[in-house]
XYZ file of C-alpha atoms in Angstrom:
531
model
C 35.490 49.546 -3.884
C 33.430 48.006 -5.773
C 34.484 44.486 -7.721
C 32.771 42.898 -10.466
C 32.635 39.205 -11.074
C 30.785 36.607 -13.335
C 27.528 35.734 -11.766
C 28.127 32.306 -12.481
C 30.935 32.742 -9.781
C 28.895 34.215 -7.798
C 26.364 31.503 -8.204
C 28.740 29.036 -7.287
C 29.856 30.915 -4.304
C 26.086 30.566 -3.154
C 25.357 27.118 -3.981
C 28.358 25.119 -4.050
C 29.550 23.382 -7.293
C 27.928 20.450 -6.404
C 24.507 21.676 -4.697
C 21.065 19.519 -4.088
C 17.957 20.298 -5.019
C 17.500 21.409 -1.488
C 20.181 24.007 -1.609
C 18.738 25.662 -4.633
C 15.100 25.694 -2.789
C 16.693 27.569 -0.325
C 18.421 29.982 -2.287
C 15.609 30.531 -4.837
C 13.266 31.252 -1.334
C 15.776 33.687 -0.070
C 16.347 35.544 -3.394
C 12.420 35.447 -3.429
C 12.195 37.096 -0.185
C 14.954 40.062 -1.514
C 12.745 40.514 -4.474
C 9.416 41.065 -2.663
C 11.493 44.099 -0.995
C 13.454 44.698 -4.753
C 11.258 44.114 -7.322
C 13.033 46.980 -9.491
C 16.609 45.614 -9.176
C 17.856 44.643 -12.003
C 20.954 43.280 -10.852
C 19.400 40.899 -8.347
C 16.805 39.502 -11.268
C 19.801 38.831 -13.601
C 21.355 36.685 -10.726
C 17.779 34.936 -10.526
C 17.919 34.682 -14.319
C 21.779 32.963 -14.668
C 20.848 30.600 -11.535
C 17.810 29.354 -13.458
C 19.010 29.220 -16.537
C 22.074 27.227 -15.270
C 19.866 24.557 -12.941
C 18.038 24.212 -16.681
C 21.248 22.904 -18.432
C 22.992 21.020 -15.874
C 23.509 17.802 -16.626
C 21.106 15.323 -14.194
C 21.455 11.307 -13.860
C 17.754 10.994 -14.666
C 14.337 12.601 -15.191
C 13.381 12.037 -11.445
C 16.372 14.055 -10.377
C 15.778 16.504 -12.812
C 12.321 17.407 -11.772
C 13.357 17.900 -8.179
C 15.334 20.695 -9.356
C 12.934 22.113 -11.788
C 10.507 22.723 -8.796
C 12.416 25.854 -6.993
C 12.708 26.859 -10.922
C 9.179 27.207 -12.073
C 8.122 28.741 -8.632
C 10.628 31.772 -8.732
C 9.500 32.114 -12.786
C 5.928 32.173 -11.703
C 6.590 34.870 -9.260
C 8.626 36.941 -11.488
C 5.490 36.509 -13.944
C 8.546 35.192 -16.611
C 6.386 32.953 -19.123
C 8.915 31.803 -20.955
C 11.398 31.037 -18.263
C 8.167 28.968 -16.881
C 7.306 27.411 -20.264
C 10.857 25.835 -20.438
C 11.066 24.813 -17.004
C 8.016 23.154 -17.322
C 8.798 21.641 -20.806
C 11.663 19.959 -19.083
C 10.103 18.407 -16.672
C 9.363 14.946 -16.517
C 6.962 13.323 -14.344
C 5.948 17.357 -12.898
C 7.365 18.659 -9.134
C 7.133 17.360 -5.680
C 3.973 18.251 -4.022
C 4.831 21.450 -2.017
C 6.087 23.632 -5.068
C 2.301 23.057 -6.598
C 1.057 24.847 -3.499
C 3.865 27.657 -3.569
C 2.949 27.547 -7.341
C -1.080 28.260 -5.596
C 0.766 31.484 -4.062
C 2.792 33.610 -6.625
C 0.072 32.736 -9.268
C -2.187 35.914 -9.649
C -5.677 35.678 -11.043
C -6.606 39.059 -9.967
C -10.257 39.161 -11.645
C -13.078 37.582 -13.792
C -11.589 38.077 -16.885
C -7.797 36.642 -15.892
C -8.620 33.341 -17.688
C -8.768 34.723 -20.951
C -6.006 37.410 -20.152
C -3.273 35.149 -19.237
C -4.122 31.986 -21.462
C -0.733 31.456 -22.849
C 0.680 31.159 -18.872
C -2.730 28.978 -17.947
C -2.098 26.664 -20.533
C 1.660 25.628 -19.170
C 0.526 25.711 -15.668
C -2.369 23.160 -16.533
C 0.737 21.111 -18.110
C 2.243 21.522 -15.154
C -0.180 19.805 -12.801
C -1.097 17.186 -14.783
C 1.916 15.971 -16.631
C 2.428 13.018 -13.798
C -0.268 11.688 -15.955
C -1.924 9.535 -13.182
C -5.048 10.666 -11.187
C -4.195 10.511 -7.552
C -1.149 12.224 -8.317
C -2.837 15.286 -10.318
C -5.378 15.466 -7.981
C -3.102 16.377 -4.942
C -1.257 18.807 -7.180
C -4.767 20.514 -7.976
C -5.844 20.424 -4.399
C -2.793 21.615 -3.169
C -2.147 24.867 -5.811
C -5.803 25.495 -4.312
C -4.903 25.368 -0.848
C -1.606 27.930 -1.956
C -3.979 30.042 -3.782
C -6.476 30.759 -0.721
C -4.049 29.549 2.330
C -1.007 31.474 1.174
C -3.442 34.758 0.324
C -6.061 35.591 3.236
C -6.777 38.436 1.059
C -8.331 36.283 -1.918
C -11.679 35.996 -0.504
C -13.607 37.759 -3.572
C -16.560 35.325 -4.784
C -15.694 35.762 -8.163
C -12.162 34.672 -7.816
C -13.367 32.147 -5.643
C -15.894 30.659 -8.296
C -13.596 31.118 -11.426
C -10.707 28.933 -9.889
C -13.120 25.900 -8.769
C -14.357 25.995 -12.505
C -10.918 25.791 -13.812
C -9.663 22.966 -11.287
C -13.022 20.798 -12.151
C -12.418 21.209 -16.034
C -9.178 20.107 -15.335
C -10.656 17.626 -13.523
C -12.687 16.541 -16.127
C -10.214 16.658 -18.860
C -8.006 14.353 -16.805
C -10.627 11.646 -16.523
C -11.609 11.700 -20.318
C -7.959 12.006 -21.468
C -6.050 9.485 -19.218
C -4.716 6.435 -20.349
C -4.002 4.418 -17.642
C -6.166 3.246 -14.205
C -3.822 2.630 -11.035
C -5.176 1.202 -7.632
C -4.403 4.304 -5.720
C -6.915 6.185 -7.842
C -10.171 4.621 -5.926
C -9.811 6.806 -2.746
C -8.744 10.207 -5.554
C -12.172 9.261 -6.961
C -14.277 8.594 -3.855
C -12.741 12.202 -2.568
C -13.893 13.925 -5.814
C -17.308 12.736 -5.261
C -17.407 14.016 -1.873
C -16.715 17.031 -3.031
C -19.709 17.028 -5.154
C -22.160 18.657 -2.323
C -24.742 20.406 -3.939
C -26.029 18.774 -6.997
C -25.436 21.730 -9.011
C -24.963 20.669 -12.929
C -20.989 20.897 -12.705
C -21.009 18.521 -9.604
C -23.799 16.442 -12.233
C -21.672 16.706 -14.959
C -18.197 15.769 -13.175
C -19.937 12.612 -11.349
C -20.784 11.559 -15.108
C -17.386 11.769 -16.037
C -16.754 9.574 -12.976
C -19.127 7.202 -13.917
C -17.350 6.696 -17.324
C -13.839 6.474 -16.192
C -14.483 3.709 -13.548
C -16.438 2.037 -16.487
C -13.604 1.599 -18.645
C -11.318 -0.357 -15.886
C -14.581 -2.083 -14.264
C -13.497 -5.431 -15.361
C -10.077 -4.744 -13.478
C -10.655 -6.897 -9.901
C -8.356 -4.588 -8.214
C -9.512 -1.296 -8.983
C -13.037 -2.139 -8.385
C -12.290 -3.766 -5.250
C -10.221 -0.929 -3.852
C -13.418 1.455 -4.734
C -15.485 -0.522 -3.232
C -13.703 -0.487 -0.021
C -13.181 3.311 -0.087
C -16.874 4.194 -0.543
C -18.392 1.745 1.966
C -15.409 2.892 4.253
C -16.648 6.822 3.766
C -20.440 5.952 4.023
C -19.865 3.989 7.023
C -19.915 6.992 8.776
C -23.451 8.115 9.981
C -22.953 11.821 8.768
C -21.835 11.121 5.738
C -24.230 10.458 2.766
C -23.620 10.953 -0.816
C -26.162 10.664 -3.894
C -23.129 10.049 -6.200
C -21.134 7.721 -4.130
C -24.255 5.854 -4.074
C -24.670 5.410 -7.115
C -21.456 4.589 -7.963
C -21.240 1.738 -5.546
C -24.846 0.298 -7.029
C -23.073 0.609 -10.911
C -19.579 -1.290 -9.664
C -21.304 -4.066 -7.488
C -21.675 -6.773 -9.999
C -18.220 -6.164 -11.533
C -16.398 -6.527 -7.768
C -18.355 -9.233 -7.153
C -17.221 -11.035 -10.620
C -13.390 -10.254 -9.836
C -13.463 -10.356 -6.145
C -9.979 -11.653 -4.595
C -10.049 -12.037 -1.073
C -6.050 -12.062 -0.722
C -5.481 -9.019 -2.449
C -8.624 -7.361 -0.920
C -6.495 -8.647 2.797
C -3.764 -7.233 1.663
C -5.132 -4.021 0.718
C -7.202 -3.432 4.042
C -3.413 -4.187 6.116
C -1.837 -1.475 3.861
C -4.517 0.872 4.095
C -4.481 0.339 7.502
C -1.035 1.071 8.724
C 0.021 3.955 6.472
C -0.046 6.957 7.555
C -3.451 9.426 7.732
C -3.386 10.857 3.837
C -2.869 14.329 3.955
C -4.803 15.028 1.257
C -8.685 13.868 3.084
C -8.251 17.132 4.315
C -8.926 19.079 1.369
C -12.749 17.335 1.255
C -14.851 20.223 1.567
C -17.265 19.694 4.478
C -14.939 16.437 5.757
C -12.602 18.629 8.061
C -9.689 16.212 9.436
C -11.730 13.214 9.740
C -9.929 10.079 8.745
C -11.677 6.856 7.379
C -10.962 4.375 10.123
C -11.552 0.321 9.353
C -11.296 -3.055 11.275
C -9.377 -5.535 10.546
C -11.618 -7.144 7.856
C -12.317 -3.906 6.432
C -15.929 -3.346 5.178
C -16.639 -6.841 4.162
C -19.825 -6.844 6.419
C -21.561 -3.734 4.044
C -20.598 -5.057 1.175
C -22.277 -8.687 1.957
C -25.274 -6.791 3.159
C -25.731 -4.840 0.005
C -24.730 -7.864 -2.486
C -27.202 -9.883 -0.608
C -29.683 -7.505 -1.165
C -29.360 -7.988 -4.814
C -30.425 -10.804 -7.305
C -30.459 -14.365 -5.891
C -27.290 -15.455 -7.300
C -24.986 -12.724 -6.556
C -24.657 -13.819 -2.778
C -23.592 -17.123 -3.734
C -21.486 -16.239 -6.193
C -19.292 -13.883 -3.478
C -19.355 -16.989 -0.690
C -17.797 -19.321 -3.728
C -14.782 -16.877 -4.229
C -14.527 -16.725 -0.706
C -14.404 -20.249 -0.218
C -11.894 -21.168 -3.199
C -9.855 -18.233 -2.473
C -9.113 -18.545 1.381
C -6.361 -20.687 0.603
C -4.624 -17.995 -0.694
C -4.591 -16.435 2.674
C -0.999 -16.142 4.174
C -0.249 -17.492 7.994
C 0.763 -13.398 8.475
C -2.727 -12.330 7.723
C -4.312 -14.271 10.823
C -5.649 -11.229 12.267
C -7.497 -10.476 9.131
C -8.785 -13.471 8.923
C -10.486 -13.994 12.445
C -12.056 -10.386 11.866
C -13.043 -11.503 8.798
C -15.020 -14.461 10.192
C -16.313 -12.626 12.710
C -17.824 -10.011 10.733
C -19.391 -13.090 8.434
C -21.055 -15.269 10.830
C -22.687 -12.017 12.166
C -24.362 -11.303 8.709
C -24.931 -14.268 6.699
C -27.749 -16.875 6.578
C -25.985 -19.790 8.314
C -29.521 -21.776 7.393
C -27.787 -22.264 3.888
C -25.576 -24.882 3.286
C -23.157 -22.648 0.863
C -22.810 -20.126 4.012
C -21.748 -23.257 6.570
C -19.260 -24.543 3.649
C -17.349 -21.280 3.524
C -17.322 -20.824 7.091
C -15.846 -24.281 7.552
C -13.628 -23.500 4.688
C -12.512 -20.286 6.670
C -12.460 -21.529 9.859
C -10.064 -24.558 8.870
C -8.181 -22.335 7.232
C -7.207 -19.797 10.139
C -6.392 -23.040 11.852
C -4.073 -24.436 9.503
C -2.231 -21.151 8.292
C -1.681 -20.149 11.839
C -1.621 -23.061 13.879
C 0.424 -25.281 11.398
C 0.416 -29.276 11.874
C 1.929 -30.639 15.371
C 5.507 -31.362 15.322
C 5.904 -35.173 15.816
C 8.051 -36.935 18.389
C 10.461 -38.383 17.545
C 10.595 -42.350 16.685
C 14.322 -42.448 16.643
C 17.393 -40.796 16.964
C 16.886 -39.197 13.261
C 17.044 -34.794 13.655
C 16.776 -33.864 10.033
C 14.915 -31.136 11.285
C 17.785 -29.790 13.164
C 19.918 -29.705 10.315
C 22.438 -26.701 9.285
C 25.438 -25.755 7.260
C 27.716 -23.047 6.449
C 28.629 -21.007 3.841
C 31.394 -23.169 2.030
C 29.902 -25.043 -1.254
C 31.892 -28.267 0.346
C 32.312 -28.045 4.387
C 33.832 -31.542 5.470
C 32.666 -31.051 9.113
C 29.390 -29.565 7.922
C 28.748 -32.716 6.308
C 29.513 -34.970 9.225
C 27.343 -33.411 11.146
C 24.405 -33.801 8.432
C 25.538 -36.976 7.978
C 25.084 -37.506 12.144
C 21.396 -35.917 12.397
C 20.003 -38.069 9.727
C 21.079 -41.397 10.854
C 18.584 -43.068 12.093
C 20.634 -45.568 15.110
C 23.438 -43.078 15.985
C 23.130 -41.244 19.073
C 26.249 -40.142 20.001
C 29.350 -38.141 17.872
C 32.774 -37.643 18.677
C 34.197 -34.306 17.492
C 37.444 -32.606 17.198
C 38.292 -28.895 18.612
C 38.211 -27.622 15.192
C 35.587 -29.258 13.909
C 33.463 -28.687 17.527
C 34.214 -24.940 16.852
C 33.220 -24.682 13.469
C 29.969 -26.229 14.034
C 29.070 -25.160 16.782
C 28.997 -22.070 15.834
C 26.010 -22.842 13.252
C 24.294 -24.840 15.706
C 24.077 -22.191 18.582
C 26.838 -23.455 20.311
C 24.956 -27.247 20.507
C 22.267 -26.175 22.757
C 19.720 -28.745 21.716
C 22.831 -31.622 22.895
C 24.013 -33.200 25.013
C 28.052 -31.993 25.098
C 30.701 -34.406 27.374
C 34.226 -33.521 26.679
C 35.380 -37.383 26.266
C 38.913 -36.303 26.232
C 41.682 -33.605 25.248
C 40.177 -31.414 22.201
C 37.773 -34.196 21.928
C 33.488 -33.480 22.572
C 30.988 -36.298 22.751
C 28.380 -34.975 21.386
C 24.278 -36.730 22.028
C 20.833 -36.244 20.105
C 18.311 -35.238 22.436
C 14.997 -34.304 22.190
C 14.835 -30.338 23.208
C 14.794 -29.033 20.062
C 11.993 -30.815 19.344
C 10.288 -29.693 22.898
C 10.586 -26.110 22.349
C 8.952 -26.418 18.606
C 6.462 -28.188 20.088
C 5.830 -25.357 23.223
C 5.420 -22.998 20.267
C 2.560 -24.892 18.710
C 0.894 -25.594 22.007
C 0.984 -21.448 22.389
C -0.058 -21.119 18.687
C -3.264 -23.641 19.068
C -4.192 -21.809 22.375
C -4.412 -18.546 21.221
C -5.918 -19.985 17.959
C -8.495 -21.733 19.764
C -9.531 -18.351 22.068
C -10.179 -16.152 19.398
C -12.535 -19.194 17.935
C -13.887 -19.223 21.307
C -14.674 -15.304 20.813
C -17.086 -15.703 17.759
C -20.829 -15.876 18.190
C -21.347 -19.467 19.612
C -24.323 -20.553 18.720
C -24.159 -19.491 14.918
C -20.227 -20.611 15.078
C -21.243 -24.635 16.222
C -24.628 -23.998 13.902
C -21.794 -23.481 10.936
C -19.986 -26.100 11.967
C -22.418 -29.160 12.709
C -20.495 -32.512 13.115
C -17.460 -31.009 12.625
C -17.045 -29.078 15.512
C -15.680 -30.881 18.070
C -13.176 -32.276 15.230
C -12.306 -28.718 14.367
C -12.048 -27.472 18.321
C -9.881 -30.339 19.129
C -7.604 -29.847 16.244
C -8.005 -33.383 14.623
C -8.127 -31.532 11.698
C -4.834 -30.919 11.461
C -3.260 -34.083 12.940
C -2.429 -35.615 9.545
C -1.493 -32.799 7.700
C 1.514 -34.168 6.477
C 0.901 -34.562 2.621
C -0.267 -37.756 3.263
C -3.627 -39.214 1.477
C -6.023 -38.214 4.485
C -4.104 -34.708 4.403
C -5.298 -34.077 0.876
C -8.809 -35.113 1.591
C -8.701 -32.165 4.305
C -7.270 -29.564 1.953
C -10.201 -29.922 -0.414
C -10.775 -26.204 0.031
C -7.545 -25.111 -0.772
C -6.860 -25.999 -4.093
C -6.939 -22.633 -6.672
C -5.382 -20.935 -9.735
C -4.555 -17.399 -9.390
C -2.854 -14.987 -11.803
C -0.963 -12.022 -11.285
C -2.563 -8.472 -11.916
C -0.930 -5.680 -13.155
C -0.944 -2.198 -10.544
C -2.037 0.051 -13.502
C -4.936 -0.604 -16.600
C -4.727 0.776 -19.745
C -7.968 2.113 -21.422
C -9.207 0.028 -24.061
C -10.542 2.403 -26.123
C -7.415 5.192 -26.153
């Protein structure tokens, strides 16, 4: 018996009325798999056909959602070899797929010999669309790397020369296009570009021609601080390594010096080296050609120490120029990035001329800093029985008991409180259950309750901690260039007078006469001026 129903029932039967982009990946693999055996069945590509067609007109909540459907989509198209069905899938999308479909795209494509380029243009122009209509570099750059990796991965078989030659071509003009077309810079772009110059190995006149279109790109956004800082750090942190070496990521780094230099920011550059740090290895450093799985490992201060070393051995000014934006900058430097900052110093007093007077200012200016930001000034005893310290209140606009107590811990004579049961309960509960008093129940549903000075003892063990740990990672650095740096001001510094009056007072301001700066806030992403 046989019984015939809509395929749109059919469809729903599969999916669900309400199915993910997940469930139609699923589907659209399994129906892919039937086809492989059933290319001839007409039946089964009409099913293909309605599901597609019918993930195409649903209604989505936003582009972003809509592209993670249009993924399973164009795949299945591809491998049915339907152009239009690809174009409009395609045409749809937004911001282009996630990144696995671009290597499944890598698969089903078929450029079966030399002269494929010109006899499929029509389908070569939508798939270019395809991987670069995210419109930033990073991103098209992973999409190209992996429909590469699906192209040869996926197909053992694909090993001709020819076929091997004719797809690099067509991802580096594609390359090449991108970085004379694009409008826009973002931060994340430095490492894309460091990786396409690696993959520049033999000098040949496309690896010439695609470093020059390098060179131009990073030109337009060279007066951005963060993009230029970001490359910087990405190329020293590649050539760090003593088997890599790279005409073109040498030369790049000699063209961007002066620029990074100009627009250096030493808390977004410590920022940057944490993040960098503790995501997770990129997946895509694996597609370098010759790099294999190795990942570009840094310290704590990043590569701060190469990048002195070659700005010093530039024009006279330059290093001096660098140590003044250090100094003026450190300030900036949050009490979170403490670890940065001792690596930092430690890298500078190793390389620097500490015979200049500039060099010993901004490792003074550094070294008070660490000490300050992560140290913090001592907590003072008490001089009487004021705790406005200790204060705390709930979440009522107007608390009546919340307000005696205030009213209690910033009296100055008043050592003892007498408190009800209810208004002991409430705020106690606010107080952790009085644990820095004294508590004497002075009669029924009555509490005496007495200042004391624990909560001022256990602040107080905390900053003891803080200054000793502060004080033996100081202890770490290279002595004798460390007190050199330092002068007359070392035993001031090691005995943390310089932070005894840090209390806005007049002598505090006189020792923050490093930290006073101006900074501005910098956009993620550049336009280019010209486009």
């Amino acid at each position: 018996v046989m019984i015939i129903v809509p395929s749109l029932i059919i469809m729903w039967f599969l999916l669900g009325m309400h199915y993910s982009h997940k469930d139609l990946d699923r589907l659209m693999r399994r129906l892919k798999e039937r086809l492989e055996k059933k290319g001839d069945d007409m039946n089964l590509r009409g099913l293909v056909l309605e599901i597609c067609h019918s993930s195409l007109t649903r209604n989505y909540e936003s582009d972003e959602v809509r592209d993670l459907y249009m993924g399973p989509v164009a795949v299945i198209a591809a491998f049915m070899q339907d152009a239009s069905l690809f174009t409009e899938t395609v045409k749809q999308t937004a911001r282009g797929f996630e990144k696995n479909y671009y290597y499944a795209l890598g698969e089903v494509i078929c450029l079966e010999d030399h002269a494929v380029l010109e006899h499929e243009q029509v389908f070569l122009i939508v798939i270019t669309e395809a991987l670069t209509k995210c419109g930033r570099l990073h991103q098209i750059h992973e999409n190209l790397n992996g429909f590469r990796d699906g192209f040869f991965r996926g197909n053992p078989g694909r090993s001709n020369q020819i076929q091997v030659s004719d797809l690099r071509q067509w991802l580096d003009n594609l390359t090449i296009s991108c970085l004379n077309e694009l409008k826009y810079a973002y931060v994340e772009d430095a490492s894309t570009l460091v990786r396409i110059l690696l993959e520049c190995e033999k000098g040949s006149i496309r690896d010439n021609v695609l470093y020059q279109r390098v060179r131009v790109f990073v030109l337009h956004f060279s007066d951005w601080g963060q993009f230029t800082n970001a490359l910087m750090v990405e190329s020293l942190l590649h050539l760090q390594h003593q088997d890599c070496s790279n005409k073109y990521l040498e030369s790049l780094l000699q063209r961007i010096m002066e620029p990074t230099v100009s627009n250096f920011d030493l808390p977004w550059y410590a920022t940057y080296i944490k993040t960098r740090s503790s995501r997770a290895v990129d997946t895509s450093q694996r597609h370098i050609r010759g790099q294999g799985e190795k990942e570009s490992q840094c310290i704590p201060a990043g590569p701060i120490k190469a990048f002195y070393e070659r700005v010093s051995a530039r024009e006279q000014g330059t290093p001096s120029r660098l140590l003044g934006k250090i100094q003026t900058q450190a300030s900036g430097l949050s009490a979170e990035q403490s670890e940065f900052l001792i690596s930092f110093l430690e890298e500078m007093i190793t390389v620097v001329d500490v015979s200049s007077i500039e060099v010993r200012e901004c490792i003074q200016s550094l070294v008070i800093t660490y000490i300050t930001q992560t140290i913090g000034k001592e907590p003072r005893k008490p001089s009487d029985w004021a705790r406005p310290e200790e204060e705390r209140s709930c979440y009522r606009e107007k608390c009546d008991d919340c307000s005696k107590m205030i009213a209690f811990l910033r009296h100055h004579e008043l050592q003892h409180q007498k408190l009800s049961f209810e208004e002991f309960r409430h705020v106690g509960l606010y107080y952790d259950m009085f644990k820095y008093f004294e508590v004497k129940e002075s009669c029924r549903e009555t509490f005496a309750v007495t200042k004391t000075l624990r909560w001022w003892g256990e602040q107080h063990r905390d900053w003891e901690s803080r200054a000793a740990n502060t004080l033996e990672a100081l202890r770490k650095l290279p002595q004798a260039k460390f007190k050199y740096c330092l002068t007359d001001q070392y035993d001031e510094i090691m005995d943390l007078r310089v932070i005894e009056v840090m209390d806005g007072s007049p002598e505090s301001t006189s020792q923050r006469q490093y930290y006073s700066k101006t900074r501005s806030s910098v956009p993620q992403k550049r336009p280019r001026d010209d486009l």
